[in-house]
Amino acid sequence: MSSPYGIQSKKLAMWLFIVADASTFGAMLFAYGFLRLANPAWTRPFAFSPTIVNGSVMTVVLLTSSLTMVAAVVAAHAGRTPAAIRWLGATMLLGTVFAVLHLREWFAMIGEGWRLFQNPLGGSPLFGATFFGITGLHLLHVVCGIVVIGVIATGFRRGRFDADHVETTSLYWHFVDLVWMFVFPLVYLMNVR
Amino acid sequence: MTATPAGRGPTMQSYVLVWIGLILIVGVEVFLTYERLSAGTLLASLLVLALIEAALAVMYFMHLKYERPALFWSLIPYLVFALVMMDHFWPDALRLMHQRLSAP
């Protein structure tokens, strides 16, 4: 019996995971929104430089990694294995750059006294909880994605995985990118000084 | 490079155009942030732009536009429904919190 969706079960499973994970991130962003509205003393700590500039660069890096990922999928389906591996490597590299920029920002904030429930500027201590909670969960997804792409690339090079595995992995990576499209405006741009 | 995955879907040129569009939207978001809009207007603008970005990513990068429509209709309306329900029920939880009686 063929699938009513005309796709492989692994791809459908990835879509179902994405819908569930989108609900998780949606819940966190809604919680952040309600906490923010409920706290008149909400802190807006982010300056154009370095935070928004850094966040914009991170966004461009992640968007570019989505482009290299689709290039990997196109190459994999075309049977150009070396090119697909190179594009997957580029995606991993860009993901790593994103993670490093993010961690650098985190460490700078921690150096200024920001903690999960500590606000050095004297406003609501919940800012740290929502900021580190939401961006931390996203960063965890990015790191997991880098590892998974590495595993798939290695298996694809050895012939253990096929182009459909690369395409299914790409769905996850694009989803990570998609989540950042909401995190950047809602968590960064809405908290500009 | 103009090949498409499994011979269907957008070309690499289309992907590059979508990528450029996404970068431009990010630029507009940053620009609007410094235009001294009211918080409500800025939030609405950023949400609309983020939804446009998400739609472009889902339809083109994630290829949903080129799958059978059944996949779209089996996933997206239910996700939207769940998110709308979160939006409606969570403020209700805050209202109930304020209705609690103080301890004797």
Tab-separated table of C-alpha atoms in Angstrom:
chain	number	residue	atom	x	y	z
A	1	MET	CA	0.000	0.000	0.000
A	2	SER	CA	1.508	3.349	-0.998
A	3	SER	CA	1.641	6.335	1.346
A	4	PRO	CA	-1.190	8.865	0.866
A	5	TYR	CA	1.503	11.538	1.066
A	6	GLY	CA	3.784	10.013	-1.550
A	7	ILE	CA	6.841	10.314	0.693
A	8	GLN	CA	9.023	7.874	2.580
A	9	SER	CA	8.159	7.035	6.174
A	10	LYS	CA	11.359	8.656	7.486
A	11	LYS	CA	10.438	11.936	5.846
A	12	LEU	CA	6.911	11.795	7.274
A	13	ALA	CA	8.388	10.989	10.703
A	14	MET	CA	10.647	14.045	10.418
A	15	TRP	CA	7.656	16.240	9.514
A	16	LEU	CA	5.759	14.943	12.553
A	17	PHE	CA	8.793	15.634	14.755
A	18	ILE	CA	9.020	19.141	13.318
A	19	VAL	CA	5.358	19.856	14.070
A	20	ALA	CA	5.839	18.630	17.659
A	21	ASP	CA	9.033	20.642	18.088
A	22	ALA	CA	7.384	23.727	16.596
A	23	SER	CA	4.729	23.415	19.311
A	24	THR	CA	7.494	23.305	21.938
A	25	PHE	CA	9.155	26.451	20.636
A	26	GLY	CA	5.731	28.047	20.167
A	27	ALA	CA	4.922	27.360	23.826
A	28	MET	CA	8.217	28.895	24.940
A	29	LEU	CA	7.734	31.997	22.815
A	30	PHE	CA	4.138	32.431	24.011
A	31	ALA	CA	5.305	32.031	27.616
A	32	TYR	CA	7.976	34.673	26.990
A	33	GLY	CA	5.361	36.990	25.473
A	34	PHE	CA	2.974	36.642	28.393
A	35	LEU	CA	5.756	37.049	30.981
A	36	ARG	CA	6.923	40.158	29.226
A	37	LEU	CA	3.447	41.679	29.111
A	38	ALA	CA	2.883	40.827	32.772
A	39	ASN	CA	6.115	42.559	33.877
A	40	PRO	CA	6.046	46.358	33.533
A	41	ALA	CA	9.721	46.450	34.584
A	42	TRP	CA	10.816	44.305	31.652
A	43	THR	CA	14.429	44.997	30.705
A	44	ARG	CA	15.393	45.980	27.152
A	45	PRO	CA	19.163	45.584	27.338
A	46	PHE	CA	20.285	45.137	23.735
A	47	ALA	CA	22.318	47.838	22.009
A	48	PHE	CA	22.737	48.021	18.214
A	49	SER	CA	26.396	47.204	18.649
A	50	PRO	CA	27.407	44.590	19.528
A	51	THR	CA	24.183	42.617	20.152
A	52	ILE	CA	21.959	43.429	17.167
A	53	VAL	CA	24.912	43.488	14.754
A	54	ASN	CA	26.031	40.117	16.121
A	55	GLY	CA	22.460	38.749	15.942
A	56	SER	CA	22.071	39.966	12.345
A	57	VAL	CA	25.337	38.279	11.348
A	58	MET	CA	24.199	35.080	13.088
A	59	THR	CA	20.901	35.258	11.163
A	60	VAL	CA	22.652	35.687	7.812
A	61	VAL	CA	25.015	32.808	8.659
A	62	LEU	CA	22.103	30.504	9.515
A	63	LEU	CA	20.127	31.517	6.406
A	64	THR	CA	23.214	30.857	4.296
A	65	SER	CA	23.586	27.436	5.897
A	66	SER	CA	20.063	26.636	4.687
A	67	LEU	CA	21.159	27.537	1.163
A	68	THR	CA	24.223	25.280	1.377
A	69	MET	CA	21.951	22.532	2.731
A	70	VAL	CA	19.596	22.696	-0.268
A	71	ALA	CA	22.682	22.689	-2.506
A	72	ALA	CA	23.734	19.461	-0.752
A	73	VAL	CA	20.290	17.934	-1.352
A	74	VAL	CA	20.354	18.931	-5.032
A	75	ALA	CA	23.853	17.471	-5.463
A	76	ALA	CA	22.936	14.279	-3.582
A	77	HIS	CA	19.867	13.674	-5.756
A	78	ALA	CA	21.934	14.366	-8.871
A	79	GLY	CA	24.408	11.648	-7.811
A	80	ARG	CA	27.261	14.106	-7.310
A	81	THR	CA	28.466	12.638	-4.031
A	82	PRO	CA	31.699	14.695	-3.600
A	83	ALA	CA	29.781	17.956	-4.175
A	84	ALA	CA	27.071	16.885	-1.724
A	85	ILE	CA	29.714	16.121	0.906
A	86	ARG	CA	31.337	19.521	0.349
A	87	TRP	CA	27.978	21.335	0.729
A	88	LEU	CA	27.196	19.341	3.866
A	89	GLY	CA	30.624	20.321	5.217
A	90	ALA	CA	29.890	23.971	4.416
A	91	THR	CA	26.575	23.668	6.270
A	92	MET	CA	28.333	22.216	9.310
A	93	LEU	CA	30.934	24.981	9.183
A	94	LEU	CA	28.278	27.708	9.053
A	95	GLY	CA	26.363	26.017	11.866
A	96	THR	CA	29.554	25.994	13.924
A	97	VAL	CA	30.142	29.688	13.200
A	98	PHE	CA	26.586	30.403	14.371
A	99	ALA	CA	27.138	28.415	17.589
A	100	VAL	CA	30.481	30.135	18.292
A	101	LEU	CA	28.982	33.612	17.764
A	102	HIS	CA	26.096	32.660	20.011
A	103	LEU	CA	28.322	31.328	22.785
A	104	ARG	CA	30.539	34.408	22.551
A	105	GLU	CA	27.444	36.545	23.115
A	106	TRP	CA	26.329	34.350	26.013
A	107	PHE	CA	29.713	34.577	27.730
A	108	ALA	CA	29.758	38.353	27.285
A	109	MET	CA	26.328	38.588	28.936
A	110	ILE	CA	27.338	36.227	31.737
A	111	GLY	CA	30.439	38.407	32.247
A	112	GLU	CA	28.120	41.410	32.674
A	113	GLY	CA	26.278	39.575	35.447
A	114	TRP	CA	23.348	38.035	33.553
A	115	ARG	CA	22.173	34.706	34.958
A	116	LEU	CA	19.045	32.568	34.594
A	117	PHE	CA	17.363	34.487	37.417
A	118	GLN	CA	19.643	37.490	37.849
A	119	ASN	CA	19.327	40.807	36.072
A	120	PRO	CA	22.327	43.135	36.538
A	121	LEU	CA	20.267	46.095	35.286
A	122	GLY	CA	17.746	45.754	38.105
A	123	GLY	CA	14.659	44.913	36.003
A	124	SER	CA	12.689	41.693	35.913
A	125	PRO	CA	14.940	38.690	36.683
A	126	LEU	CA	12.790	36.672	34.275
A	127	PHE	CA	14.582	38.229	31.304
A	128	GLY	CA	17.576	35.925	31.835
A	129	ALA	CA	15.329	32.880	32.240
A	130	THR	CA	13.459	33.506	28.991
A	131	PHE	CA	16.518	34.644	27.018
A	132	PHE	CA	18.824	31.806	28.041
A	133	GLY	CA	15.948	29.288	27.968
A	134	ILE	CA	14.763	30.064	24.439
A	135	THR	CA	18.164	30.696	22.849
A	136	GLY	CA	19.654	27.751	24.767
A	137	LEU	CA	17.059	25.333	23.428
A	138	HIS	CA	17.670	26.669	19.931
A	139	LEU	CA	21.434	26.397	20.337
A	140	LEU	CA	21.001	22.794	21.481
A	141	HIS	CA	19.087	22.115	18.260
A	142	VAL	CA	21.875	23.714	16.216
A	143	VAL	CA	24.575	21.609	17.897
A	144	CYS	CA	22.500	18.426	17.463
A	145	GLY	CA	21.981	19.374	13.805
A	146	ILE	CA	25.721	19.787	13.227
A	147	VAL	CA	26.371	16.343	14.717
A	148	VAL	CA	23.561	14.710	12.709
A	149	ILE	CA	24.733	16.303	9.448
A	150	GLY	CA	28.231	14.984	10.202
A	151	VAL	CA	26.892	11.465	10.746
A	152	ILE	CA	24.755	11.598	7.588
A	153	ALA	CA	27.619	13.027	5.513
A	154	THR	CA	29.954	10.266	6.664
A	155	GLY	CA	27.342	7.581	5.939
A	156	PHE	CA	26.477	9.122	2.578
A	157	ARG	CA	30.151	9.151	1.558
A	158	ARG	CA	30.478	5.472	2.511
A	159	GLY	CA	27.253	4.537	0.727
A	160	ARG	CA	25.366	3.627	3.890
A	161	PHE	CA	22.896	6.487	3.431
A	162	ASP	CA	21.226	7.739	0.247
A	163	ALA	CA	20.026	11.106	-1.035
A	164	ASP	CA	16.688	10.711	0.764
A	165	HIS	CA	18.540	10.603	4.085
A	166	VAL	CA	20.259	13.863	3.157
A	167	GLU	CA	16.905	15.407	2.214
A	168	THR	CA	15.265	14.267	5.466
A	169	THR	CA	18.161	15.733	7.459
A	170	SER	CA	17.803	18.967	5.525
A	171	LEU	CA	14.199	19.282	6.789
A	172	TYR	CA	15.506	19.357	10.363
A	173	TRP	CA	18.168	21.940	9.532
A	174	HIS	CA	15.692	24.228	7.767
A	175	PHE	CA	13.391	23.927	10.767
A	176	VAL	CA	16.217	25.096	13.050
A	177	ASP	CA	16.650	28.063	10.703
A	178	LEU	CA	12.885	28.677	10.716
A	179	VAL	CA	12.749	28.833	14.520
A	180	TRP	CA	15.505	31.462	14.516
A	181	MET	CA	13.344	33.572	12.165
A	182	PHE	CA	11.010	34.040	15.146
A	183	VAL	CA	13.607	34.100	17.931
A	184	PHE	CA	15.647	36.937	16.391
A	185	PRO	CA	12.801	39.473	16.024
A	186	LEU	CA	10.907	38.508	19.175
A	187	VAL	CA	13.778	37.982	21.626
A	188	TYR	CA	16.409	40.350	20.200
A	189	LEU	CA	14.738	43.116	18.180
A	190	MET	CA	11.839	43.563	20.630
A	191	ASN	CA	14.383	44.082	23.432
A	192	VAL	CA	16.410	46.857	21.859
A	193	ARG	CA	17.174	49.820	24.132
B	1	MET	CA	23.958	24.206	-10.843
B	2	THR	CA	20.334	23.997	-11.918
B	3	ALA	CA	19.370	20.465	-11.049
B	4	THR	CA	16.452	19.792	-8.741
B	5	PRO	CA	15.998	17.094	-6.114
B	6	ALA	CA	14.641	13.966	-7.784
B	7	GLY	CA	13.876	16.027	-10.879
B	8	ARG	CA	11.093	18.033	-9.196
B	9	GLY	CA	10.811	21.259	-7.277
B	10	PRO	CA	12.589	24.566	-7.636
B	11	THR	CA	15.898	25.119	-9.376
B	12	MET	CA	19.037	26.230	-7.545
B	13	GLN	CA	18.384	29.722	-8.924
B	14	SER	CA	15.005	29.755	-7.180
B	15	TYR	CA	16.662	28.743	-3.916
B	16	VAL	CA	19.150	31.604	-4.245
B	17	LEU	CA	16.299	34.048	-4.911
B	18	VAL	CA	14.457	32.813	-1.803
B	19	TRP	CA	17.675	33.190	0.217
B	20	ILE	CA	18.126	36.769	-1.020
B	21	GLY	CA	14.488	37.485	-0.153
B	22	LEU	CA	14.989	36.135	3.365
B	23	ILE	CA	18.108	38.267	3.894
B	24	LEU	CA	16.225	41.359	2.689
B	25	ILE	CA	13.380	40.644	5.120
B	26	VAL	CA	15.892	40.432	7.988
B	27	GLY	CA	17.252	43.818	6.876
B	28	VAL	CA	13.726	45.283	6.904
B	29	GLU	CA	13.152	43.859	10.402
B	30	VAL	CA	16.286	45.551	11.765
B	31	PHE	CA	15.381	48.785	9.961
B	32	LEU	CA	11.851	48.818	11.429
B	33	THR	CA	13.234	48.212	14.927
B	34	TYR	CA	14.928	51.618	14.858
B	35	GLU	CA	11.994	53.506	13.294
B	36	ARG	CA	10.498	54.440	16.691
B	37	LEU	CA	7.253	52.551	16.056
B	38	SER	CA	4.950	51.801	18.979
B	39	ALA	CA	5.601	48.429	20.642
B	40	GLY	CA	2.324	46.996	19.284
B	41	THR	CA	2.983	48.141	15.724
B	42	LEU	CA	6.576	46.882	15.836
B	43	LEU	CA	5.492	43.508	17.236
B	44	ALA	CA	2.802	43.123	14.573
B	45	SER	CA	5.223	44.131	11.793
B	46	LEU	CA	7.945	41.757	12.988
B	47	LEU	CA	5.471	38.883	13.356
B	48	VAL	CA	4.091	39.391	9.844
B	49	LEU	CA	7.624	39.486	8.402
B	50	ALA	CA	8.636	36.397	10.410
B	51	LEU	CA	5.560	34.540	9.134
B	52	ILE	CA	6.455	35.479	5.543
B	53	GLU	CA	9.998	34.187	6.149
B	54	ALA	CA	8.661	30.977	7.681
B	55	ALA	CA	6.277	30.437	4.764
B	56	LEU	CA	9.107	30.900	2.245
B	57	ALA	CA	11.349	28.483	4.160
B	58	VAL	CA	8.630	25.837	4.562
B	59	MET	CA	7.348	26.035	0.998
B	60	TYR	CA	10.686	26.260	-0.850
B	61	PHE	CA	13.597	25.135	1.341
B	62	MET	CA	11.523	22.414	3.024
B	63	HIS	CA	9.859	21.619	-0.270
B	64	LEU	CA	6.294	21.485	1.060
B	65	LYS	CA	5.013	23.356	-2.006
B	66	TYR	CA	6.161	20.469	-4.178
B	67	GLU	CA	4.761	17.629	-2.056
B	68	ARG	CA	1.218	16.318	-2.329
B	69	PRO	CA	-1.308	18.818	-0.897
B	70	ALA	CA	-2.429	16.138	1.586
B	71	LEU	CA	0.851	16.581	3.469
B	72	PHE	CA	0.315	20.333	3.841
B	73	TRP	CA	-3.308	19.903	4.944
B	74	SER	CA	-2.359	17.151	7.402
B	75	LEU	CA	0.321	19.205	9.137
B	76	ILE	CA	-0.017	22.954	8.942
B	77	PRO	CA	-3.676	23.612	9.965
B	78	TYR	CA	-3.253	21.481	13.077
B	79	LEU	CA	-0.034	23.205	14.059
B	80	VAL	CA	-1.668	26.607	13.590
B	81	PHE	CA	-4.680	25.415	15.616
B	82	ALA	CA	-2.420	24.248	18.472
B	83	LEU	CA	-0.535	27.566	18.507
B	84	VAL	CA	-3.759	29.600	18.449
B	85	MET	CA	-5.102	27.532	21.339
B	86	MET	CA	-1.918	28.257	23.322
B	87	ASP	CA	-2.426	31.944	22.641
B	88	HIS	CA	-6.014	31.757	23.903
B	89	PHE	CA	-5.654	29.449	26.906
B	90	TRP	CA	-2.505	30.795	28.518
B	91	PRO	CA	-3.894	34.245	29.364
B	92	ASP	CA	-6.841	32.385	30.877
B	93	ALA	CA	-4.388	30.619	33.196
B	94	LEU	CA	-3.140	34.044	34.339
B	95	ARG	CA	-6.740	35.172	34.962
B	96	LEU	CA	-7.412	32.098	37.105
B	97	MET	CA	-4.225	32.789	39.080
B	98	HIS	CA	-5.624	36.180	40.109
B	99	GLN	CA	-8.893	34.568	41.203
B	100	ARG	CA	-7.215	32.392	43.832
B	101	LEU	CA	-8.397	33.039	47.364
B	102	SER	CA	-5.758	34.162	49.797
B	103	ALA	CA	-4.681	31.606	52.393
B	104	PRO	CA	-6.607	31.836	55.714
